[in-house]
Amino acid sequence: MSNTQKTLSIIKPDAVQRNLTEEIKSIFKKNDFEITSEKKIKISKEEAEKFYIVHQTKPFYEDLCNYLSSGPIVVMILSKENAVLANRELMGATNPEDAKEGTIRKKYGLSIDKNSVHGSDSEENAKKEIDFFFNN
Ligand code: CDP
Ligand code: MG
């Protein structure tokens, strides 16, 4: 049975700043993701805090929100069979040092905080995150 899903992807400030947007988009396309919506935006710290609210008790929350709001980001809706998991696999581990060869974070990530991309971690969160950026 087919299970086409949508997931939210963000190209984070470190990658946008290094002009990696087109390269990263081409990786998604090569891996059969369809980019159904896309926009380049800069969010406020308050918006970043809302987006990452699940991490509000973590020691890295403040830095993370400052970082995500520090420069332009590219937010995209990716569509594919089992897109949520497929994107997590293509992104690689949170810490680029632990990410597998061939993953986006292994290739482009600079550090655990500047790890170049975000991807929704469940179908439920994908829906919430897509709503957050596209349905308002
Ligand atoms: O992005 P991912 O779902 O892989 O990781 P997360 O655990 O949901 O953390 C969200 C983001 O917080 C990461 O992508 C990192 O940018 C950042 N983070 C950090 O700066 N330091 C950590 N120890 C863990 C995460
Ligand atoms: Mg996460």
Coordinates of N, CA and C and ligand atoms in Angstrom, one line a residue:
M1 N 0.9 -1.2 0.0 CA 0.0 0.0 0.0 C 0.9 1.2 0.0
S2 N 0.5 2.2 -0.8 CA 1.4 3.4 -0.8 C 1.0 4.3 0.3
N3 N 2.1 5.1 0.8 CA 1.9 5.9 1.9 C 2.7 7.3 1.7
T4 N 2.1 8.0 0.7 CA 2.7 9.3 0.4 C 2.5 10.2 1.6
Q5 N 3.6 10.8 2.0 CA 3.6 11.7 3.2 C 4.2 13.1 2.8
K6 N 3.9 14.1 3.6 CA 4.6 15.4 3.5 C 5.4 15.5 4.8
T7 N 6.5 16.2 4.7 CA 7.3 16.5 5.9 C 7.9 17.9 5.7
L8 N 8.2 18.5 6.8 CA 8.8 19.9 6.7 C 10.3 19.8 6.8
S9 N 11.0 20.5 5.9 CA 12.4 20.6 5.9 C 12.8 22.0 6.0
I10 N 13.8 22.3 6.7 CA 14.4 23.7 6.8 C 15.9 23.6 6.4
I11 N 16.3 24.5 5.5 CA 17.7 24.7 5.3 C 18.1 25.8 6.3
K12 N 18.9 25.5 7.2 CA 19.2 26.4 8.4 C 20.2 27.5 7.9
P13 N 20.3 28.5 8.8 CA 21.2 29.7 8.4 C 22.6 29.4 8.0
D14 N 23.2 28.4 8.6 CA 24.6 28.1 8.2 C 24.7 27.7 6.8
A15 N 23.7 26.9 6.3 CA 23.8 26.4 4.9 C 23.3 27.5 3.9
V16 N 22.3 28.2 4.3 CA 21.8 29.3 3.4 C 23.0 30.3 3.2
Q17 N 23.6 30.6 4.3 CA 24.7 31.6 4.2 C 25.9 31.1 3.4
R18 N 26.1 29.8 3.3 CA 27.2 29.3 2.5 C 26.7 28.9 1.1
N19 N 25.6 29.5 0.7 CA 25.0 29.3 -0.6 C 24.8 27.8 -1.0
L20 N 24.4 27.0 0.0 CA 24.2 25.6 -0.3 C 22.7 25.2 -0.6
T21 N 21.9 26.2 -0.7 CA 20.4 25.9 -0.9 C 20.2 25.1 -2.2
E22 N 20.7 25.5 -3.3 CA 20.4 24.7 -4.5 C 21.0 23.3 -4.5
E23 N 22.2 23.2 -3.9 CA 22.9 21.9 -3.8 C 22.0 21.0 -2.9
I24 N 21.5 21.5 -1.8 CA 20.7 20.6 -0.9 C 19.4 20.3 -1.6
K25 N 18.8 21.3 -2.2 CA 17.5 21.0 -2.9 C 17.7 19.9 -4.0
S26 N 18.9 19.9 -4.7 CA 19.1 18.9 -5.7 C 19.3 17.5 -5.1
I27 N 19.8 17.5 -3.9 CA 19.9 16.2 -3.2 C 18.5 15.6 -2.9
F28 N 17.6 16.5 -2.4 CA 16.2 16.0 -2.2 C 15.6 15.5 -3.5
K29 N 15.8 16.3 -4.6 CA 15.2 15.9 -5.8 C 15.8 14.6 -6.4
K30 N 17.1 14.4 -6.2 CA 17.7 13.2 -6.7 C 17.2 12.0 -5.9
N31 N 16.8 12.2 -4.7 CA 16.3 11.1 -3.8 C 14.7 11.1 -3.9
D32 N 14.2 11.6 -5.0 CA 12.8 11.4 -5.3 C 11.8 12.2 -4.4
F33 N 12.3 13.2 -3.7 CA 11.4 14.1 -3.0 C 10.9 15.1 -3.9
E34 N 9.6 15.4 -3.8 CA 9.0 16.5 -4.6 C 8.9 17.7 -3.6
I35 N 9.5 18.8 -4.0 CA 9.4 20.1 -3.2 C 8.1 20.8 -3.6
T36 N 7.0 20.6 -2.8 CA 5.7 21.1 -3.2 C 5.5 22.6 -2.8
S37 N 6.2 23.1 -1.8 CA 6.2 24.5 -1.4 C 7.5 24.8 -0.9
E38 N 7.8 26.1 -1.1 CA 9.2 26.6 -0.6 C 9.2 28.1 -0.4
K39 N 9.8 28.5 0.6 CA 10.0 30.0 0.8 C 11.2 30.3 1.6
K40 N 11.9 31.4 1.2 CA 13.0 31.9 2.0 C 12.6 33.0 2.9
I41 N 12.8 32.8 4.2 CA 12.3 33.8 5.1 C 13.3 34.0 6.2
K42 N 13.1 35.1 7.0 CA 13.9 35.2 8.2 C 12.9 35.3 9.4
I43 N 13.0 34.5 10.4 CA 12.1 34.5 11.5 C 12.6 35.2 12.7
S44 N 11.7 35.7 13.5 CA 12.1 36.4 14.7 C 12.5 35.3 15.8
K45 N 13.1 35.8 16.9 CA 13.5 34.9 18.0 C 12.2 34.3 18.6
E46 N 11.1 35.1 18.7 CA 9.9 34.7 19.2 C 9.3 33.5 18.4
E47 N 9.4 33.7 17.1 CA 8.9 32.6 16.2 C 9.7 31.3 16.4
A48 N 11.0 31.5 16.5 CA 11.9 30.3 16.7 C 11.6 29.6 18.0
E49 N 11.3 30.4 19.0 CA 11.0 29.8 20.3 C 9.7 29.0 20.3
K50 N 8.7 29.5 19.4 CA 7.5 28.8 19.3 C 7.7 27.5 18.5
F51 N 8.5 27.6 17.4 CA 8.8 26.5 16.6 C 9.5 25.3 17.4
Y52 N 10.4 25.7 18.2 CA 11.2 24.7 19.0 C 10.7 24.6 20.4
I53 N 9.4 24.8 20.6 CA 8.9 24.8 22.0 C 9.1 23.5 22.7
V54 N 9.1 22.3 21.9 CA 9.4 21.0 22.6 C 10.7 21.0 23.3
H55 N 11.6 21.9 22.9 CA 13.0 21.9 23.5 C 13.1 22.9 24.6
Q56 N 12.0 23.5 25.0 CA 12.2 24.7 25.9 C 12.9 24.4 27.2
T57 N 12.9 23.1 27.7 CA 13.6 22.8 28.9 C 15.1 22.4 28.7
K58 N 15.5 22.3 27.5 CA 16.9 21.9 27.2 C 17.9 23.0 27.4
P59 N 19.1 22.6 27.8 CA 20.1 23.6 28.0 C 20.5 24.4 26.7
F60 N 20.2 23.8 25.5 CA 20.6 24.5 24.3 C 19.5 25.3 23.7
Y61 N 18.3 25.4 24.3 CA 17.2 26.0 23.8 C 17.4 27.5 23.3
E62 N 18.0 28.3 24.3 CA 18.2 29.7 24.0 C 19.1 29.9 22.8
D63 N 20.3 29.2 22.8 CA 21.2 29.3 21.7 C 20.6 28.8 20.4
L64 N 19.8 27.8 20.4 CA 19.1 27.2 19.3 C 18.2 28.3 18.6
C65 N 17.4 28.9 19.5 CA 16.4 29.9 19.0 C 17.1 31.2 18.5
N66 N 18.2 31.6 19.1 CA 19.0 32.7 18.6 C 19.6 32.3 17.2
Y67 N 20.0 31.1 17.1 CA 20.6 30.6 15.9 C 19.6 30.6 14.7
L68 N 18.5 29.9 15.0 CA 17.5 29.8 13.9 C 17.0 31.1 13.4
S69 N 17.0 32.1 14.3 CA 16.5 33.5 13.9 C 17.7 34.4 13.5
S70 N 18.9 33.8 13.3 CA 20.0 34.7 13.0 C 20.2 35.1 11.6
G71 N 19.5 34.4 10.7 CA 19.7 34.7 9.3 C 18.6 34.0 8.4
P72 N 18.6 34.3 7.1 CA 17.6 33.6 6.3 C 17.6 32.1 6.4
I73 N 16.5 31.5 6.3 CA 16.3 30.1 6.2 C 15.4 29.8 5.0
V74 N 15.5 28.5 4.5 CA 14.6 28.1 3.4 C 13.7 27.0 4.0
V75 N 12.4 27.2 4.0 CA 11.5 26.2 4.5 C 10.8 25.6 3.3
M76 N 10.7 24.2 3.4 CA 10.1 23.5 2.3 C 9.2 22.4 2.8
I77 N 8.2 22.1 2.0 CA 7.4 20.9 2.2 C 7.9 19.9 1.2
L78 N 8.3 18.7 1.7 CA 8.8 17.6 0.9 C 7.7 16.6 0.8
S79 N 7.5 16.0 -0.3 CA 6.5 14.9 -0.5 C 7.2 13.7 -1.1
K80 N 6.9 12.6 -0.6 CA 7.4 11.3 -1.0 C 6.8 10.1 -0.3
E81 N 6.9 9.0 -0.8 CA 6.5 7.8 0.0 C 7.3 7.8 1.3
N82 N 6.6 7.6 2.4 CA 7.2 7.6 3.8 C 8.2 8.8 4.0
A83 N 7.8 10.0 3.6 CA 8.7 11.1 3.5 C 9.4 11.5 4.9
V84 N 8.6 11.3 6.0 CA 9.2 11.7 7.3 C 10.4 10.9 7.6
L85 N 10.3 9.6 7.5 CA 11.5 8.8 7.8 C 12.6 8.9 6.8
A86 N 12.1 8.9 5.5 CA 13.1 9.0 4.4 C 13.9 10.3 4.5
N87 N 13.3 11.4 4.9 CA 14.1 12.6 5.1 C 15.0 12.5 6.3
R88 N 14.5 12.0 7.4 CA 15.4 11.8 8.6 C 16.7 11.0 8.2
E89 N 16.5 10.0 7.4 CA 17.6 9.1 7.0 C 18.6 9.9 6.1
L90 N 18.0 10.7 5.2 CA 18.8 11.4 4.2 C 19.6 12.6 5.0
M91 N 18.9 13.1 6.0 CA 19.6 14.2 6.8 C 20.8 13.7 7.6
G92 N 20.6 12.5 8.2 CA 21.7 11.9 9.1 C 21.5 12.4 10.5
A93 N 22.4 11.9 11.4 CA 22.3 12.2 12.8 C 22.4 13.6 13.2
T94 N 21.8 14.0 14.3 CA 21.9 15.4 14.7 C 23.3 16.0 14.8
N95 N 24.2 15.2 15.3 CA 25.6 15.6 15.3 C 26.3 15.1 14.0
P96 N 26.7 16.1 13.2 CA 27.3 15.7 11.9 C 28.5 14.7 12.1
E97 N 29.2 14.7 13.2 CA 30.2 13.8 13.5 C 29.7 12.3 13.5
D98 N 28.5 12.2 13.9 CA 27.9 10.8 14.0 C 27.1 10.4 12.8
A99 N 26.9 11.4 11.9 CA 26.1 11.1 10.7 C 26.8 10.2 9.7
K100 N 26.0 9.4 9.1 CA 26.6 8.4 8.1 C 27.0 9.1 6.8
E101 N 28.0 8.5 6.2 CA 28.5 8.9 4.9 C 27.4 9.1 3.9
G102 N 27.4 10.1 3.2 CA 26.3 10.3 2.2 C 25.1 11.1 2.6
T103 N 25.0 11.4 4.0 CA 23.9 12.1 4.5 C 24.2 13.6 4.4
I104 N 23.2 14.4 4.4 CA 23.3 15.9 4.2 C 24.1 16.5 5.4
R105 N 23.8 16.0 6.6 CA 24.6 16.6 7.7 C 26.0 16.2 7.7
K106 N 26.3 15.0 7.3 CA 27.7 14.5 7.2 C 28.5 15.4 6.2
K107 N 27.8 15.7 5.1 CA 28.4 16.4 4.0 C 28.6 17.9 4.3
Y108 N 27.6 18.5 4.9 CA 27.6 20.0 5.1 C 27.6 20.5 6.5
G109 N 27.2 19.6 7.5 CA 27.0 20.1 8.9 C 28.4 20.6 9.4
L110 N 28.3 21.6 10.2 CA 29.6 22.2 10.8 C 29.8 21.7 12.2
S111 N 28.7 21.5 12.9 CA 28.7 21.2 14.3 C 27.3 20.7 14.7
I112 N 27.1 20.3 16.0 CA 25.8 19.8 16.4 C 24.8 20.9 16.4
D113 N 25.1 22.1 16.6 CA 24.1 23.2 16.5 C 24.0 23.7 15.0
K114 N 25.1 23.9 14.3 CA 25.0 24.3 12.9 C 25.1 23.1 12.0
N115 N 24.0 22.4 12.0 CA 23.9 21.1 11.3 C 23.1 21.2 10.0
S116 N 23.0 22.4 9.5 CA 22.5 22.6 8.1 C 21.1 22.4 7.7
V117 N 20.4 21.4 8.4 CA 19.0 21.1 8.0 C 18.2 20.7 9.2
H118 N 16.9 20.9 9.1 CA 15.9 20.4 10.1 C 15.0 19.5 9.3
G119 N 14.5 18.5 10.0 CA 13.4 17.7 9.4 C 12.5 17.2 10.4
S120 N 11.2 17.2 10.1 CA 10.2 16.7 11.1 C 10.5 15.3 11.5
D121 N 10.2 15.0 12.8 CA 10.5 13.6 13.3 C 9.4 12.7 13.4
S122 N 8.2 13.1 13.1 CA 7.0 12.2 13.1 C 6.0 12.8 12.1
E123 N 5.0 12.0 11.7 CA 4.0 12.5 10.8 C 3.1 13.6 11.5
E124 N 2.9 13.3 12.8 CA 2.1 14.3 13.6 C 2.8 15.7 13.7
N125 N 4.1 15.6 14.0 CA 4.9 16.8 14.0 C 5.1 17.5 12.7
A126 N 5.1 16.7 11.6 CA 5.2 17.2 10.3 C 4.0 18.1 10.0
K127 N 2.8 17.6 10.3 CA 1.6 18.3 10.1 C 1.6 19.7 10.9
K128 N 2.0 19.6 12.1 CA 2.1 20.8 12.9 C 3.1 21.8 12.4
E129 N 4.3 21.3 12.0 CA 5.3 22.2 11.5 C 5.0 22.8 10.1
I130 N 4.3 22.0 9.3 CA 3.8 22.5 8.0 C 2.8 23.6 8.2
D131 N 1.9 23.4 9.1 CA 0.9 24.4 9.5 C 1.6 25.7 10.0
F132 N 2.6 25.5 10.8 CA 3.3 26.6 11.4 C 3.9 27.6 10.4
F133 N 4.4 27.0 9.3 CA 5.1 27.9 8.3 C 4.2 28.2 7.1
F134 N 3.2 27.4 6.8 CA 2.5 27.5 5.5 C 1.0 27.8 5.6
N135 N 0.4 27.6 6.7 CA -1.1 27.8 6.8 C -1.5 28.9 7.7
N136 N -0.9 30.1 7.4 CA -1.4 31.2 8.2 C -1.5 32.5 7.4
Ligands
CDP1 O1 17.3 18.3 14.5 P1 17.1 17.0 15.2 O2 15.7 16.5 15.3 O3 18.1 15.9 14.7 O4 17.6 17.2 16.7 P2 16.8 17.6 18.0 O5 17.3 16.8 19.2 O6 15.4 17.7 17.8 O7 17.4 19.1 18.3 C1 17.0 20.2 17.6 C2 18.2 21.0 17.2 O8 18.8 21.5 18.4 C3 19.3 20.2 16.5 O9 19.1 20.1 15.1 C4 20.5 21.1 16.8 O10 20.6 22.2 15.9 C5 20.2 21.7 18.2 N1 20.9 20.9 19.2 C6 22.0 21.5 19.8 O11 22.4 22.7 19.5 N2 22.7 20.9 20.8 C7 22.3 19.6 21.2 N3 23.0 19.0 22.2 C8 21.2 19.0 20.6 C9 20.5 19.7 19.6
MG2 MG 14.1 17.3 16.3

